[in-house]
Structures are given as C-alpha cells and as structure tokens.
C-alpha cells in the first residue's frame, strides 16, 4: 500500500461513521453517489448481452447437469431456488424491532440451490462450466449445437483430467467449484481459509478434491491459489476477487427472479418498489445479483449489501472509495465472525468499483443478531439456515426505520406496497447436528432478549 493510501486511512480513522464500525456498532450506510441506472451503467463495460450469453451457456449445459445430478432432473438441469413468502417471520421481525413493518417479506432460498446448497452454485458452477466448454470447443470435441449430455463420458473425463482448477475460499465457493469440477473430471485444488468449516473440507475430500488448509484469512487463501495457478499453464484459477465470469453467473439470477415474481403476481414498478438484501463477503455473488437486478428492474429495485460487524469489507471499500486498497484490519477490526461465508477482510476491487454508483447502501449485523434471527426463522417458518444467510434479514426494519432514505427516494407513498426479499445464501448442506448447534445458540440469545 502506498504512503498516500496509508495517509488516507489515517484520515478516515477520525471519521464518525468509521468510528462506529470500529466499535462494532450495527450501522447503515446510504450511498450518496447513487445514480440513475442509465447514468450508472455508462462507465460499466458489462451489459445485458453479457448476462444473456451466460444464460445461454447454462441452457446448453442443462442436459448434462440433469444427467449427472439427479436432484436437478425434475427441473431438466435448471439450477434454481424457490422464492418463498415468510409472513410469520415478518410478524416476528416487527415484534423484534418494535415497529410495524409494511409491505411483503419473501425469502429467496439460494440456501436450497441444488448441487452445492448455496448462492455459490450460481457463479461457481457457471465458471467451471464456462472453462470446460472453452476447452472442449477448442479441442474440437464439442459444438455449441451438440447435446451437452455427451460430456458425461470417459472420453471427456480423461480429457479434462489433464487440467486442474484452483480456488481460494472460505467454504461455499470451494464446494461449488470442487463438486462440479471433480464431476467433469478436472483435478481441483481448494485453498481454504481458517474460517472454513470442517464439514466442508471433509465433503470436498470425499469427492476427490485436494483441500489445502491455511492458518490465515480468506485473502491469503486466494493469494496462494493464484500463485499456484500462475506456475502451471494447465491450472485455471477461479479468482473470486476479480472474476467477471463468476459475476455474470450470479447476474443470471435476476431474470429468473422476475419470472418467479410474475408467477406470484408481484408487480415491480415505481408504485411497487422492490428491496433486496444481499449478504456480502468479497462481493462477487451479491454484486452480480445486484447488477442483474438493476438491469432487470432499473431504478425500481433498491439493493443493499449486508455484512458482519466484524467483517465490513465491502462497506469500507465503498464508503472510503478506496475499494480493494483498504481492509478491515486497517481499522483494527478483526474479521472474526461466525458467519464464515462473509469472513472477508478486503473487498473485490472489481465489484466495489462496479457497484459504486449502483448499490443503494449497506448495513452491518452482529453475530448475535444473525444467530437470534436464525432461531426466529426456524421457529416461525421452519427454515434453518447458516448464520451468513441471516445477514440480510434485518433489512426490512432497517430501511423502514430510515426516514432519510425514504424521503430521498420519494418512497413515502409506496412503502406500503413494496416487496422485500432477503437473499438466503446457504444452509441446506450443513450437517443436521451443526444446524442444531446454530439454532441452540440463537435460541439462547433470544431467551435473554
């Protein structure tokens, strides 16, 4: 980091909002640099055509996915999750926040995406498929007009075995890359940070994936994976901090969400705004989804990142505009959170820069709040998720308590007809005993409230 950057960080240390973050106070930031969708996208190289290309690629792979992953057979190889109304949770949240909450609250259950059980099944699996297709097309073994089910053969597995894929992960991205990569026949190496859960490492190893454990945080795991790939021309590195391919895989979710909203007769327009609360780690998943949502709904969708109080990496990058030139440790925040999927100290510079004028804001959530809401969701809706997936749950109350935002965006007459979606990012593959431990922690915290 340059001396100028250090000086900037020293100056930011005196900022009142940064002081709140350093004190681990739950905070909300409203983006003062938000622009209209048309203005914000003028300087962004990605477009709707790029997202459509990703969607078309996933369509080509559907026959293969349906064949090798039986859990997707009913959807003909579509990797998608339910959109579920959670009215009992909304009522419980209103009581928890001591505030009436208007509009409708729904849960986007990426926690139950097939194959790897988290939002990473979107971007992670897509990037592996994108790489496999490029190799097979270049080798003359595949045409875009073929039935891609043909990839499930010894010929293709032998071909892919000459190549390897590396990735750095806190857990869920590693699962997605590892499960899909190994199934195609690639050698896969996953560099895991110290935050990664043991069961995720065990599952990967059971599928023949090499897991390299690091006694350090996410950024070091990514750096080690990148270093390994640089030394091997046959090793492809899935770069969670910089990958446009991952980003586009996540962005495909938006059009599918619109179809689900249409099926439920939920209108999104100026009189019926949509609010989406996205748990955020390094930023690729929530950034890609938010980008797709903005492409789909324009100014009628309001997207907010949600981060642990101990890991507000993206918020710091956006707030200071230092992007990936700042990390939580620069402000003596320790990046130690039970929300392991969000335990990231430095944001993606690519995502932070891309979202600077598109994201509506961000807020932080304590581990205690995530655990408490985890238990509350289980009690009210019989849905058990991992702690990370609850980061967005306070969003509906945070926004409705924020008169500044409502007036700034002229939402006074439309909040009663708004739709609020919490993006549930993971949980269905967590071992039952671990889920129960999560629940017990949350229930104990609830009993103290």
Tab-separated table of C-alpha atoms in Angstrom:
chain	number	residue	atom	x	y	z
A	1	UNK	CA	0.000	0.000	0.000
A	2	UNK	CA	1.312	3.414	-0.925
A	3	UNK	CA	2.121	6.174	1.548
A	4	UNK	CA	-0.792	8.189	0.139
A	5	UNK	CA	-3.143	5.290	0.828
A	6	UNK	CA	-1.810	4.982	4.357
A	7	UNK	CA	-2.346	8.679	4.894
A	8	UNK	CA	-5.923	8.348	3.612
A	9	UNK	CA	-6.602	5.509	6.020
A	10	UNK	CA	-5.202	7.539	8.911
A	11	UNK	CA	-7.554	10.375	7.992
A	12	UNK	CA	-10.520	8.033	7.708
A	13	UNK	CA	-9.798	6.754	11.215
A	14	UNK	CA	-11.158	10.042	12.552
A	15	UNK	CA	-14.412	9.760	10.617
A	16	UNK	CA	-17.507	9.382	12.845
A	17	UNK	CA	-19.045	6.587	10.766
A	18	UNK	CA	-15.749	4.673	10.722
A	19	UNK	CA	-15.588	5.091	14.491
A	20	UNK	CA	-18.968	3.342	14.742
A	21	UNK	CA	-17.719	0.500	12.566
A	22	UNK	CA	-14.578	0.178	14.697
A	23	UNK	CA	-16.784	-0.005	17.789
A	24	UNK	CA	-18.659	-2.915	16.103
A	25	UNK	CA	-21.889	-0.925	16.263
A	26	UNK	CA	-24.591	-2.137	13.872
A	27	UNK	CA	-24.672	0.603	11.234
A	28	UNK	CA	-26.343	1.547	7.970
A	29	UNK	CA	-24.775	3.494	5.107
A	30	UNK	CA	-26.820	5.143	2.375
A	31	UNK	CA	-24.846	5.599	-0.825
A	32	UNK	CA	-24.575	9.349	-1.567
A	33	UNK	CA	-23.135	8.540	-5.003
A	34	UNK	CA	-26.111	6.511	-6.245
A	35	UNK	CA	-27.027	7.417	-9.822
A	36	UNK	CA	-29.948	6.543	-12.044
A	37	UNK	CA	-29.469	3.188	-13.721
A	38	UNK	CA	-28.785	4.733	-17.143
A	39	UNK	CA	-26.169	7.102	-15.730
A	40	UNK	CA	-24.518	4.488	-13.507
A	41	UNK	CA	-24.025	1.981	-16.315
A	42	UNK	CA	-22.407	4.381	-18.788
A	43	UNK	CA	-18.934	3.545	-17.491
A	44	UNK	CA	-19.543	-0.173	-16.885
A	45	UNK	CA	-18.252	-2.437	-19.637
A	46	UNK	CA	-20.708	-5.245	-18.871
A	47	UNK	CA	-24.181	-5.247	-20.397
A	48	UNK	CA	-27.418	-7.198	-20.694
A	49	UNK	CA	-25.885	-9.023	-23.679
A	50	UNK	CA	-23.140	-10.433	-21.435
A	51	UNK	CA	-25.709	-11.735	-18.966
A	52	UNK	CA	-27.764	-13.222	-21.826
A	53	UNK	CA	-24.638	-15.020	-23.068
A	54	UNK	CA	-24.141	-16.562	-19.619
A	55	UNK	CA	-27.783	-17.583	-19.501
A	56	UNK	CA	-27.485	-19.257	-22.927
A	57	UNK	CA	-24.417	-21.185	-21.791
A	58	UNK	CA	-26.237	-22.504	-18.732
A	59	UNK	CA	-29.094	-23.561	-21.026
A	60	UNK	CA	-26.682	-25.570	-23.186
A	61	UNK	CA	-25.413	-27.403	-20.122
A	62	UNK	CA	-28.845	-28.305	-18.754
A	63	UNK	CA	-28.940	-31.801	-20.347
A	64	UNK	CA	-25.551	-32.608	-18.809
A	65	UNK	CA	-26.497	-31.258	-15.391
A	66	UNK	CA	-29.787	-33.182	-15.381
A	67	UNK	CA	-27.937	-36.369	-16.276
A	68	UNK	CA	-25.151	-36.238	-13.678
A	69	UNK	CA	-27.019	-34.565	-10.805
A	70	UNK	CA	-30.299	-36.449	-10.251
A	71	UNK	CA	-31.562	-33.732	-7.892
A	72	UNK	CA	-31.923	-31.461	-10.954
A	73	UNK	CA	-33.766	-33.991	-13.109
A	74	UNK	CA	-37.206	-32.571	-12.237
A	75	UNK	CA	-36.122	-29.111	-13.460
A	76	UNK	CA	-34.339	-30.523	-16.540
A	77	UNK	CA	-30.949	-29.348	-15.268
A	78	UNK	CA	-32.001	-25.873	-14.172
A	79	UNK	CA	-30.092	-24.769	-11.055
A	80	UNK	CA	-32.650	-22.557	-9.331
A	81	UNK	CA	-34.146	-21.947	-5.889
A	82	UNK	CA	-37.649	-21.230	-4.545
A	83	UNK	CA	-38.959	-17.764	-3.724
A	84	UNK	CA	-40.991	-18.121	-0.552
A	85	UNK	CA	-43.245	-15.740	1.354
A	86	UNK	CA	-42.410	-15.596	5.062
A	87	UNK	CA	-45.307	-13.689	6.689
A	88	UNK	CA	-44.831	-15.272	10.140
A	89	UNK	CA	-41.193	-14.169	10.152
A	90	UNK	CA	-42.273	-10.688	9.096
A	91	UNK	CA	-44.650	-10.505	12.064
A	92	UNK	CA	-41.907	-11.766	14.397
A	93	UNK	CA	-39.450	-9.217	12.991
A	94	UNK	CA	-41.957	-6.439	13.626
A	95	UNK	CA	-42.201	-7.544	17.251
A	96	UNK	CA	-38.397	-7.916	17.467
A	97	UNK	CA	-37.866	-4.425	16.056
A	98	UNK	CA	-40.841	-2.965	17.952
A	99	UNK	CA	-42.084	-1.468	14.698
A	100	UNK	CA	-44.904	-2.194	12.289
A	101	UNK	CA	-43.428	-3.455	9.011
A	102	UNK	CA	-45.418	-2.717	5.861
A	103	UNK	CA	-45.125	-4.438	2.505
A	104	UNK	CA	-44.425	-8.133	1.932
A	105	UNK	CA	-41.357	-10.094	3.021
A	106	UNK	CA	-40.029	-13.019	0.983
A	107	UNK	CA	-37.006	-15.304	1.199
A	108	UNK	CA	-35.005	-16.205	-1.906
A	109	UNK	CA	-33.895	-19.685	-0.917
A	110	UNK	CA	-30.461	-19.948	-2.534
A	111	UNK	CA	-29.755	-21.887	0.642
A	112	UNK	CA	-31.528	-24.711	-1.169
A	113	UNK	CA	-29.951	-24.451	-4.604
A	114	UNK	CA	-29.223	-27.955	-5.908
A	115	UNK	CA	-25.736	-29.459	-6.156
A	116	UNK	CA	-23.922	-27.330	-3.574
A	117	UNK	CA	-26.623	-25.682	-1.431
A	118	UNK	CA	-25.613	-22.021	-1.560
A	119	UNK	CA	-25.602	-18.947	-3.780
A	120	UNK	CA	-22.153	-20.078	-4.949
A	121	UNK	CA	-23.898	-22.764	-7.012
A	122	UNK	CA	-24.696	-19.931	-9.409
A	123	UNK	CA	-21.348	-18.273	-10.091
A	124	UNK	CA	-19.012	-21.099	-9.071
A	125	UNK	CA	-20.643	-23.825	-11.113
A	126	UNK	CA	-21.078	-21.446	-14.037
A	127	UNK	CA	-17.377	-20.570	-14.133
A	128	UNK	CA	-16.367	-24.250	-14.165
A	129	UNK	CA	-18.832	-24.945	-16.986
A	130	UNK	CA	-17.569	-21.932	-18.918
A	131	UNK	CA	-13.980	-23.198	-18.655
A	132	UNK	CA	-14.947	-26.756	-19.608
A	133	UNK	CA	-16.849	-25.548	-22.671
A	134	UNK	CA	-13.942	-23.396	-23.879
A	135	UNK	CA	-11.503	-26.309	-23.590
A	136	UNK	CA	-13.821	-28.767	-25.336
A	137	UNK	CA	-14.699	-26.340	-28.144
A	138	UNK	CA	-11.022	-25.504	-28.732
A	139	UNK	CA	-10.172	-29.213	-28.902
A	140	UNK	CA	-12.903	-29.828	-31.499
A	141	UNK	CA	-14.661	-32.268	-29.155
A	142	UNK	CA	-17.790	-30.177	-28.756
A	143	UNK	CA	-20.062	-27.888	-30.773
A	144	UNK	CA	-22.499	-25.403	-29.246
A	145	UNK	CA	-25.211	-27.270	-31.187
A	146	UNK	CA	-24.439	-30.620	-29.531
A	147	UNK	CA	-26.393	-32.291	-26.780
A	148	UNK	CA	-24.096	-31.469	-23.864
A	149	UNK	CA	-25.089	-34.675	-22.097
A	150	UNK	CA	-22.248	-36.184	-24.149
A	151	UNK	CA	-19.800	-34.620	-21.664
A	152	UNK	CA	-20.733	-37.407	-19.244
A	153	UNK	CA	-18.291	-39.884	-20.759
A	154	UNK	CA	-14.876	-41.353	-20.086
A	155	UNK	CA	-13.577	-39.577	-23.187
A	156	UNK	CA	-14.357	-36.155	-21.727
A	157	UNK	CA	-13.332	-37.054	-18.159
A	158	UNK	CA	-9.969	-38.251	-19.468
A	159	UNK	CA	-9.588	-35.055	-21.491
A	160	UNK	CA	-10.405	-32.790	-18.535
A	161	UNK	CA	-8.123	-34.766	-16.205
A	162	UNK	CA	-5.142	-33.163	-17.942
A	163	UNK	CA	-6.258	-29.823	-16.495
A	164	UNK	CA	-6.680	-28.542	-12.977
A	165	UNK	CA	-8.753	-25.832	-11.300
A	166	UNK	CA	-7.674	-23.906	-8.217
A	167	UNK	CA	-9.690	-21.577	-5.982
A	168	UNK	CA	-9.361	-19.804	-2.647
A	169	UNK	CA	-12.455	-19.976	-0.463
A	170	UNK	CA	-13.996	-19.650	2.990
A	171	UNK	CA	-16.067	-22.705	2.093
A	172	UNK	CA	-19.128	-22.382	-0.137
A	173	UNK	CA	-17.379	-21.318	-3.340
A	174	UNK	CA	-14.911	-24.146	-2.810
A	175	UNK	CA	-17.817	-26.598	-2.554
A	176	UNK	CA	-19.354	-25.417	-5.819
A	177	UNK	CA	-16.064	-25.419	-7.728
A	178	UNK	CA	-14.981	-28.720	-6.220
A	179	UNK	CA	-18.213	-30.644	-6.761
A	180	UNK	CA	-18.693	-29.548	-10.369
A	181	UNK	CA	-15.011	-29.625	-11.309
A	182	UNK	CA	-14.461	-33.119	-9.938
A	183	UNK	CA	-17.639	-34.407	-11.606
A	184	UNK	CA	-16.392	-33.238	-15.011
A	185	UNK	CA	-13.022	-34.881	-14.404
A	186	UNK	CA	-10.790	-31.940	-13.512
A	187	UNK	CA	-8.200	-32.089	-10.756
A	188	UNK	CA	-9.415	-29.496	-8.256
A	189	UNK	CA	-7.400	-27.793	-5.519
A	190	UNK	CA	-9.286	-25.672	-2.986
A	191	UNK	CA	-7.291	-23.359	-0.736
A	192	UNK	CA	-9.348	-22.965	2.440
A	193	UNK	CA	-9.057	-20.103	4.927
A	194	UNK	CA	-9.037	-20.691	8.665
A	195	UNK	CA	-12.735	-19.706	8.769
A	196	UNK	CA	-13.849	-22.667	6.661
A	197	UNK	CA	-15.993	-25.271	8.424
A	198	UNK	CA	-14.546	-28.766	8.813
A	199	UNK	CA	-17.547	-30.474	7.218
A	200	UNK	CA	-16.970	-28.522	4.003
A	201	UNK	CA	-13.359	-29.696	3.869
A	202	UNK	CA	-14.467	-33.279	4.552
A	203	UNK	CA	-17.111	-33.190	1.827
A	204	UNK	CA	-14.656	-31.905	-0.743
A	205	UNK	CA	-12.085	-34.547	0.124
A	206	UNK	CA	-14.749	-37.246	-0.161
A	207	UNK	CA	-15.207	-36.192	-3.802
A	208	UNK	CA	-11.509	-36.401	-4.587
A	209	UNK	CA	-10.776	-32.695	-4.254
A	210	UNK	CA	-7.432	-31.620	-2.797
A	211	UNK	CA	-8.008	-29.258	0.144
A	212	UNK	CA	-5.111	-27.066	1.245
A	213	UNK	CA	-5.710	-25.528	4.674
A	214	UNK	CA	-4.280	-22.132	5.597
A	215	UNK	CA	-3.971	-20.767	9.114
A	216	UNK	CA	-4.969	-17.324	7.845
A	217	UNK	CA	-7.936	-15.469	6.417
A	218	UNK	CA	-9.613	-15.524	3.043
A	219	UNK	CA	-7.281	-13.087	1.271
A	220	UNK	CA	-4.236	-15.290	1.925
A	221	UNK	CA	-6.082	-18.397	0.691
A	222	UNK	CA	-6.924	-16.589	-2.545
A	223	UNK	CA	-3.351	-15.346	-2.969
A	224	UNK	CA	-1.963	-18.872	-2.507
A	225	UNK	CA	-4.399	-20.294	-5.035
A	226	UNK	CA	-3.499	-17.598	-7.538
A	227	UNK	CA	0.225	-18.242	-7.027
A	228	UNK	CA	-0.204	-21.962	-7.647
A	229	UNK	CA	-2.146	-21.380	-10.874
A	230	UNK	CA	0.436	-18.897	-12.153
A	231	UNK	CA	3.096	-21.599	-12.064
A	232	UNK	CA	1.079	-24.165	-14.051
A	233	UNK	CA	-0.214	-23.386	-17.579
A	234	UNK	CA	-2.761	-26.211	-17.261
A	235	UNK	CA	-4.154	-24.826	-13.991
A	236	UNK	CA	-7.138	-22.464	-14.179
A	237	UNK	CA	-7.641	-20.139	-11.216
A	238	UNK	CA	-11.171	-19.130	-10.247
A	239	UNK	CA	-10.485	-15.649	-8.931
A	240	UNK	CA	-13.259	-14.726	-6.510
A	241	UNK	CA	-11.799	-11.224	-6.149
A	242	UNK	CA	-11.581	-10.384	-9.849
A	243	UNK	CA	-13.663	-12.791	-11.923
A	244	UNK	CA	-16.097	-11.294	-14.428
A	245	UNK	CA	-17.246	-14.835	-15.256
A	246	UNK	CA	-18.347	-15.511	-11.679
A	247	UNK	CA	-20.090	-12.143	-11.612
A	248	UNK	CA	-22.096	-12.923	-14.748
A	249	UNK	CA	-23.084	-16.349	-13.454
A	250	UNK	CA	-24.637	-14.675	-10.421
A	251	UNK	CA	-26.311	-11.991	-12.553
A	252	UNK	CA	-28.404	-14.624	-14.358
A	253	UNK	CA	-30.453	-14.929	-11.145
A	254	UNK	CA	-32.265	-11.643	-11.823
A	255	UNK	CA	-34.264	-12.675	-14.877
A	256	UNK	CA	-35.252	-15.898	-13.148
A	257	UNK	CA	-36.349	-13.934	-10.094
A	258	UNK	CA	-38.546	-11.756	-12.300
A	259	UNK	CA	-40.227	-14.886	-13.654
A	260	UNK	CA	-40.899	-16.061	-10.099
A	261	UNK	CA	-42.314	-12.673	-9.124
A	262	UNK	CA	-44.569	-12.749	-12.198
A	263	UNK	CA	-45.770	-16.239	-11.250
A	264	UNK	CA	-46.760	-14.894	-7.828
A	265	UNK	CA	-48.432	-11.820	-9.374
A	266	UNK	CA	-45.946	-9.494	-7.659
A	267	UNK	CA	-45.584	-6.228	-9.545
A	268	UNK	CA	-42.366	-4.206	-9.519
A	269	UNK	CA	-42.661	-0.614	-10.677
A	270	UNK	CA	-42.417	2.911	-9.274
A	271	UNK	CA	-45.524	2.371	-7.133
A	272	UNK	CA	-44.441	-1.121	-6.087
A	273	UNK	CA	-40.698	-0.890	-5.320
A	274	UNK	CA	-38.533	-3.927	-4.720
A	275	UNK	CA	-35.976	-4.042	-1.893
A	276	UNK	CA	-33.340	-6.795	-1.908
A	277	UNK	CA	-30.957	-7.509	0.977
A	278	UNK	CA	-27.822	-9.415	-0.018
A	279	UNK	CA	-25.284	-10.945	2.408
A	280	UNK	CA	-21.850	-9.820	1.234
A	281	UNK	CA	-18.368	-11.271	1.629
A	282	UNK	CA	-15.816	-10.428	-1.057
A	283	UNK	CA	-18.704	-9.154	-3.198
A	284	UNK	CA	-18.913	-11.306	-6.342
A	285	UNK	CA	-22.194	-13.054	-5.510
A	286	UNK	CA	-24.195	-10.117	-4.171
A	287	UNK	CA	-22.588	-7.743	-6.673
A	288	UNK	CA	-23.502	-9.946	-9.615
A	289	UNK	CA	-27.066	-10.448	-8.382
A	290	UNK	CA	-27.484	-6.709	-7.744
A	291	UNK	CA	-26.119	-5.881	-11.199
A	292	UNK	CA	-28.589	-8.297	-12.792
A	293	UNK	CA	-31.445	-6.871	-10.729
A	294	UNK	CA	-30.586	-3.332	-11.818
A	295	UNK	CA	-30.524	-4.487	-15.459
A	296	UNK	CA	-33.930	-6.099	-14.979
A	297	UNK	CA	-35.790	-3.600	-12.788
A	298	UNK	CA	-33.814	-0.374	-13.210
A	299	UNK	CA	-34.468	2.291	-10.603
A	300	UNK	CA	-37.400	0.365	-9.140
A	301	UNK	CA	-35.127	-2.041	-7.284
A	302	UNK	CA	-33.200	-0.972	-4.190
A	303	UNK	CA	-30.242	-3.256	-3.385
A	304	UNK	CA	-28.380	-3.330	-0.085
A	305	UNK	CA	-25.321	-5.329	0.961
A	306	UNK	CA	-25.341	-6.839	4.464
A	307	UNK	CA	-22.078	-7.644	6.276
A	308	UNK	CA	-20.990	-8.794	9.741
A	309	UNK	CA	-19.931	-6.014	12.113
A	310	UNK	CA	-16.530	-7.732	12.293
A	311	UNK	CA	-16.091	-8.016	8.507
A	312	UNK	CA	-17.483	-4.875	6.822
A	313	UNK	CA	-15.043	-5.098	3.929
A	314	UNK	CA	-17.269	-4.006	1.046
A	315	UNK	CA	-18.855	-1.235	3.084
A	316	UNK	CA	-15.405	0.170	3.877
A	317	UNK	CA	-14.317	-0.059	0.250
A	318	UNK	CA	-17.413	1.777	-0.972
A	319	UNK	CA	-17.603	4.322	1.846
A	320	UNK	CA	-13.961	5.395	1.591
A	321	UNK	CA	-13.836	4.835	-2.211
A	322	UNK	CA	-10.521	3.087	-1.587
A	323	UNK	CA	-12.110	-0.155	-2.814
A	324	UNK	CA	-9.583	-3.014	-2.543
A	325	UNK	CA	-6.910	-0.641	-1.241
A	326	UNK	CA	-8.480	-0.911	2.190
A	327	UNK	CA	-9.165	-3.834	4.510
A	328	UNK	CA	-10.937	-4.182	7.853
A	329	UNK	CA	-7.636	-4.747	9.657
A	330	UNK	CA	-6.570	-1.223	8.640
A	331	UNK	CA	-9.152	-0.055	11.178
A	332	UNK	CA	-8.365	-2.679	13.840
A	333	UNK	CA	-11.466	-4.731	13.018
A	334	UNK	CA	-10.555	-8.384	13.455
A	335	UNK	CA	-12.562	-10.141	10.673
A	336	UNK	CA	-13.577	-12.905	13.097
A	337	UNK	CA	-17.208	-13.851	12.636
A	338	UNK	CA	-19.350	-16.979	12.934
A	339	UNK	CA	-20.725	-16.039	9.513
A	340	UNK	CA	-17.845	-17.862	7.849
A	341	UNK	CA	-19.074	-17.222	4.302
A	342	UNK	CA	-18.800	-13.488	4.950
A	343	UNK	CA	-15.467	-13.531	6.795
A	344	UNK	CA	-13.632	-11.385	4.250
A	345	UNK	CA	-11.299	-8.557	5.210
A	346	UNK	CA	-10.700	-6.979	1.798
A	347	UNK	CA	-13.382	-6.426	-0.854
A	348	UNK	CA	-13.191	-7.209	-4.536
A	349	UNK	CA	-11.884	-4.089	-6.250
A	350	UNK	CA	-13.685	-5.069	-9.442
A	351	UNK	CA	-17.060	-5.383	-7.673
A	352	UNK	CA	-16.583	-2.357	-5.436
A	353	UNK	CA	-15.757	-0.124	-8.422
A	354	UNK	CA	-18.596	-1.593	-10.489
A	355	UNK	CA	-21.190	-1.025	-7.753
A	356	UNK	CA	-20.015	2.420	-6.566
A	357	UNK	CA	-22.891	4.209	-8.310
A	358	UNK	CA	-25.353	1.285	-8.451
A	359	UNK	CA	-25.663	-0.072	-4.913
A	360	UNK	CA	-28.201	1.757	-2.751
A	361	UNK	CA	-26.426	1.156	0.521
A	362	UNK	CA	-25.055	-1.336	3.012
A	363	UNK	CA	-25.533	-2.253	6.644
A	364	UNK	CA	-23.766	-4.323	9.280
A	365	UNK	CA	-25.161	-7.055	11.509
A	366	UNK	CA	-23.672	-8.573	14.656
A	367	UNK	CA	-23.166	-12.303	15.067
A	368	UNK	CA	-25.663	-12.250	17.944
A	369	UNK	CA	-28.304	-10.728	15.682
A	370	UNK	CA	-27.685	-13.310	12.957
A	371	UNK	CA	-27.958	-16.188	15.429
A	372	UNK	CA	-31.079	-14.719	17.051
A	373	UNK	CA	-32.805	-14.304	13.690
A	374	UNK	CA	-31.676	-17.777	12.648
A	375	UNK	CA	-33.613	-19.248	15.582
A	376	UNK	CA	-36.558	-16.941	14.947
A	377	UNK	CA	-36.802	-18.028	11.286
A	378	UNK	CA	-36.736	-21.671	12.351
A	379	UNK	CA	-39.468	-21.145	14.953
A	380	UNK	CA	-41.752	-19.117	12.676
A	381	UNK	CA	-41.231	-20.658	9.227
A	382	UNK	CA	-39.467	-23.985	9.941
A	383	UNK	CA	-36.462	-22.936	7.846
A	384	UNK	CA	-32.944	-23.486	9.197
A	385	UNK	CA	-30.087	-21.620	7.519
A	386	UNK	CA	-26.430	-20.973	8.285
A	387	UNK	CA	-25.643	-17.704	10.110
A	388	UNK	CA	-24.346	-15.914	6.981
A	389	UNK	CA	-27.724	-16.318	5.315
A	390	UNK	CA	-29.443	-14.240	8.005
A	391	UNK	CA	-27.317	-11.133	7.436
A	392	UNK	CA	-29.950	-9.567	5.187
A	393	UNK	CA	-32.920	-10.363	7.435
A	394	UNK	CA	-32.877	-7.091	9.446
A	395	UNK	CA	-33.010	-5.098	6.196
A	396	UNK	CA	-36.762	-4.566	6.097
A	397	UNK	CA	-36.734	-2.990	9.568
A	398	UNK	CA	-33.538	-1.022	8.966
A	399	UNK	CA	-34.952	0.596	5.824
A	400	UNK	CA	-38.377	1.319	7.279
A	401	UNK	CA	-36.674	2.993	10.220
A	402	UNK	CA	-34.651	5.141	7.831
A	403	UNK	CA	-36.774	8.202	7.058
A	404	UNK	CA	-33.803	9.815	5.329
A	405	UNK	CA	-33.721	7.101	2.659
A	406	UNK	CA	-37.497	7.021	2.184
A	407	UNK	CA	-37.651	10.785	1.634
A	408	UNK	CA	-34.512	10.887	-0.521
A	409	UNK	CA	-36.048	8.379	-2.953
A	410	UNK	CA	-39.620	9.754	-2.642
A	411	UNK	CA	-40.971	6.448	-1.331
A	412	UNK	CA	-43.408	7.843	1.257
A	413	UNK	CA	-46.500	6.763	-0.715
A	414	UNK	CA	-45.193	3.406	-1.932
A	415	UNK	CA	-43.643	1.655	1.077
A	416	UNK	CA	-46.965	0.002	1.940
A	417	UNK	CA	-46.936	-1.709	-1.481
A	418	UNK	CA	-43.230	-2.623	-1.513
A	419	UNK	CA	-41.786	-6.120	-1.753
A	420	UNK	CA	-38.767	-7.019	0.388
A	421	UNK	CA	-36.569	-10.005	-0.474
A	422	UNK	CA	-33.928	-11.439	1.847
A	423	UNK	CA	-31.376	-13.455	-0.130
A	424	UNK	CA	-30.874	-16.672	1.851
A	425	UNK	CA	-27.401	-17.628	0.724
A	426	UNK	CA	-26.660	-21.007	2.325
A	427	UNK	CA	-27.597	-23.720	4.775
A	428	UNK	CA	-29.214	-26.792	3.232
A	429	UNK	CA	-25.979	-28.811	3.080
A	430	UNK	CA	-24.902	-28.015	6.647
A	431	UNK	CA	-24.879	-31.248	8.734
A	432	UNK	CA	-28.007	-31.516	10.933
A	433	UNK	CA	-26.066	-31.523	14.215
A	434	UNK	CA	-24.269	-28.319	13.223
A	435	UNK	CA	-27.552	-26.683	12.228
A	436	UNK	CA	-28.967	-27.624	15.618
A	437	UNK	CA	-25.985	-26.055	17.351
A	438	UNK	CA	-26.628	-22.870	15.390
A	439	UNK	CA	-30.257	-22.986	16.468
A	440	UNK	CA	-29.389	-23.569	20.131
A	441	UNK	CA	-27.043	-20.577	20.091
A	442	UNK	CA	-29.775	-18.383	18.631
A	443	UNK	CA	-32.461	-19.693	20.940
A	444	UNK	CA	-30.279	-18.980	23.972
A	445	UNK	CA	-29.753	-15.409	22.761
A	446	UNK	CA	-33.485	-14.993	22.157
A	447	UNK	CA	-34.282	-16.083	25.675
A	448	UNK	CA	-32.077	-13.283	27.018
A	449	UNK	CA	-33.777	-10.553	24.972
